[in-house]
mmCIF file of C-alpha atoms in Angstrom:
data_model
loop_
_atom_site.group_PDB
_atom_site.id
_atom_site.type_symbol
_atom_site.label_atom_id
_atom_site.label_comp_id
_atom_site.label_asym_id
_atom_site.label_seq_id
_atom_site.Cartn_x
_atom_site.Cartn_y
_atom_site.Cartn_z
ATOM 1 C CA UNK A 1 0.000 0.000 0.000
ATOM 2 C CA UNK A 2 1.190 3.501 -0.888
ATOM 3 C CA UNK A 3 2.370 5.721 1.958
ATOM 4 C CA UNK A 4 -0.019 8.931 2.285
ATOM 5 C CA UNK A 5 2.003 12.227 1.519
ATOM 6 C CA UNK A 6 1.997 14.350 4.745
ATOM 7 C CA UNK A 7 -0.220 17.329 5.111
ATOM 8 C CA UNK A 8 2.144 20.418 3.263
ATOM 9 C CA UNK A 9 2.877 24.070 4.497
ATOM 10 C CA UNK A 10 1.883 23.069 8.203
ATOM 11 C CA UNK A 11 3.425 25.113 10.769
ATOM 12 C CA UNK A 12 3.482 21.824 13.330
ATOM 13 C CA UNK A 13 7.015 23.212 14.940
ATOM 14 C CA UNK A 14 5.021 26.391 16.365
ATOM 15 C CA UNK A 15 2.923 23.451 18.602
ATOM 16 C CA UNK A 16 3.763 22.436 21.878
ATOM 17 C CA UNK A 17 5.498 19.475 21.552
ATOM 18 C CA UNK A 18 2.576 17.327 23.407
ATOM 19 C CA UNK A 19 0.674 18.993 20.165
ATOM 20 C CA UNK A 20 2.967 17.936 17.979
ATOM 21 C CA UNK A 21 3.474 14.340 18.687
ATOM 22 C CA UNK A 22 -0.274 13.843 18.759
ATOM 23 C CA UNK A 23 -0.374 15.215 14.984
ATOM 24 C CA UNK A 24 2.616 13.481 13.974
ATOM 25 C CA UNK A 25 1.563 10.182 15.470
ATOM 26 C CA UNK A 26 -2.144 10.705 13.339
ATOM 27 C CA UNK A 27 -0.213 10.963 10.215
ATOM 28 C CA UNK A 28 1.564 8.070 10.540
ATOM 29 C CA UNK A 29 -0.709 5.971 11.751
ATOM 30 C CA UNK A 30 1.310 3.376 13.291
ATOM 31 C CA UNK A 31 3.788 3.467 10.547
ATOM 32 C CA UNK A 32 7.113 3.894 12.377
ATOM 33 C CA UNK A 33 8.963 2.326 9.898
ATOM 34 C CA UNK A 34 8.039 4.987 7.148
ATOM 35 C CA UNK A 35 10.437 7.532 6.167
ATOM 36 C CA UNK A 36 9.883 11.423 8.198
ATOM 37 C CA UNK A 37 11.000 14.184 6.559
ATOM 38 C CA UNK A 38 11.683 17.430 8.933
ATOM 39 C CA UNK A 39 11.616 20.376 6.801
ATOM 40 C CA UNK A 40 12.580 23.953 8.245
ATOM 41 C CA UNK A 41 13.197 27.223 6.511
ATOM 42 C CA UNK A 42 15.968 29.787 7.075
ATOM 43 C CA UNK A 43 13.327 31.334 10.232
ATOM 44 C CA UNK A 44 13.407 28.196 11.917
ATOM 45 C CA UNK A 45 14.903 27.920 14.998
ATOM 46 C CA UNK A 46 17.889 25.331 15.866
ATOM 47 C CA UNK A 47 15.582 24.535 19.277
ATOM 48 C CA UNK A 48 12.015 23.776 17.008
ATOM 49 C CA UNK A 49 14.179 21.701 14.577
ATOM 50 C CA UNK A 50 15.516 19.764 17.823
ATOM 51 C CA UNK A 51 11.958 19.462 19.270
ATOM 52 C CA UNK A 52 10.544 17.614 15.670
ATOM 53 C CA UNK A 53 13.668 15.682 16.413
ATOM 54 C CA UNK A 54 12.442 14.183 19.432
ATOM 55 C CA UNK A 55 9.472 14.006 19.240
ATOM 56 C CA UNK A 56 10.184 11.657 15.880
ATOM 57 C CA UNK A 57 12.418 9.713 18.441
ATOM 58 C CA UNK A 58 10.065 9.382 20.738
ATOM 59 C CA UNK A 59 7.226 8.044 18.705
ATOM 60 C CA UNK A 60 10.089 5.542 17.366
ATOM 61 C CA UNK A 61 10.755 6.810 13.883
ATOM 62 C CA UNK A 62 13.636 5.248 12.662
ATOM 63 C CA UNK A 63 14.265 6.891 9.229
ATOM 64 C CA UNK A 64 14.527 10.485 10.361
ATOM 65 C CA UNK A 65 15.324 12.954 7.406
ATOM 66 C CA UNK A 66 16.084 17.103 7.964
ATOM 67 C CA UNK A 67 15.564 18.903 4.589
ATOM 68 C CA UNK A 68 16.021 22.839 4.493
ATOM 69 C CA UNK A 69 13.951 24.707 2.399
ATOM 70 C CA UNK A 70 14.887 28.079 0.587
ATOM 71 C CA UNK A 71 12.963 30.806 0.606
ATOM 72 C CA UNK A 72 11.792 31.771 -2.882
ATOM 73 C CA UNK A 73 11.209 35.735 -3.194
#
């Protein structure tokens, strides 16, 4: 079966990370072994990046992936 694309342009890293795991773990829907992207833009900050981090670590994610995004003007 074909792994849903996550929801795009969500500003998830702005929730508390309780928040955050809950919409995480909805998406997933017990797939831990799927691939999770962490995307973050020039403005995000080194602590929210860290936060999606563990919160990925703590749901059990396994295939963890940071991608930076460029700002297009």
């Amino acid at each position: 079966a074909a792994t849903p694309a996550p929801p795009r342009n969500r500003l998830l890293a702005a929730l508390p990370p309780e928040t955050l795991r809950a919409a995480v773990a909805k998406v997933a829907d017990g797939r831990r072994d799927a691939p999770l992207t962490i995307r973050a833009d020039a403005r995000a900050t080194h602590q929210s990046v860290v936060t999606a981090m563990d919160v990925a670590a703590r749901l059990g994610f396994s295939q963890v992936n940071i991608a930076t995004v460029s700002e297009q003007t």
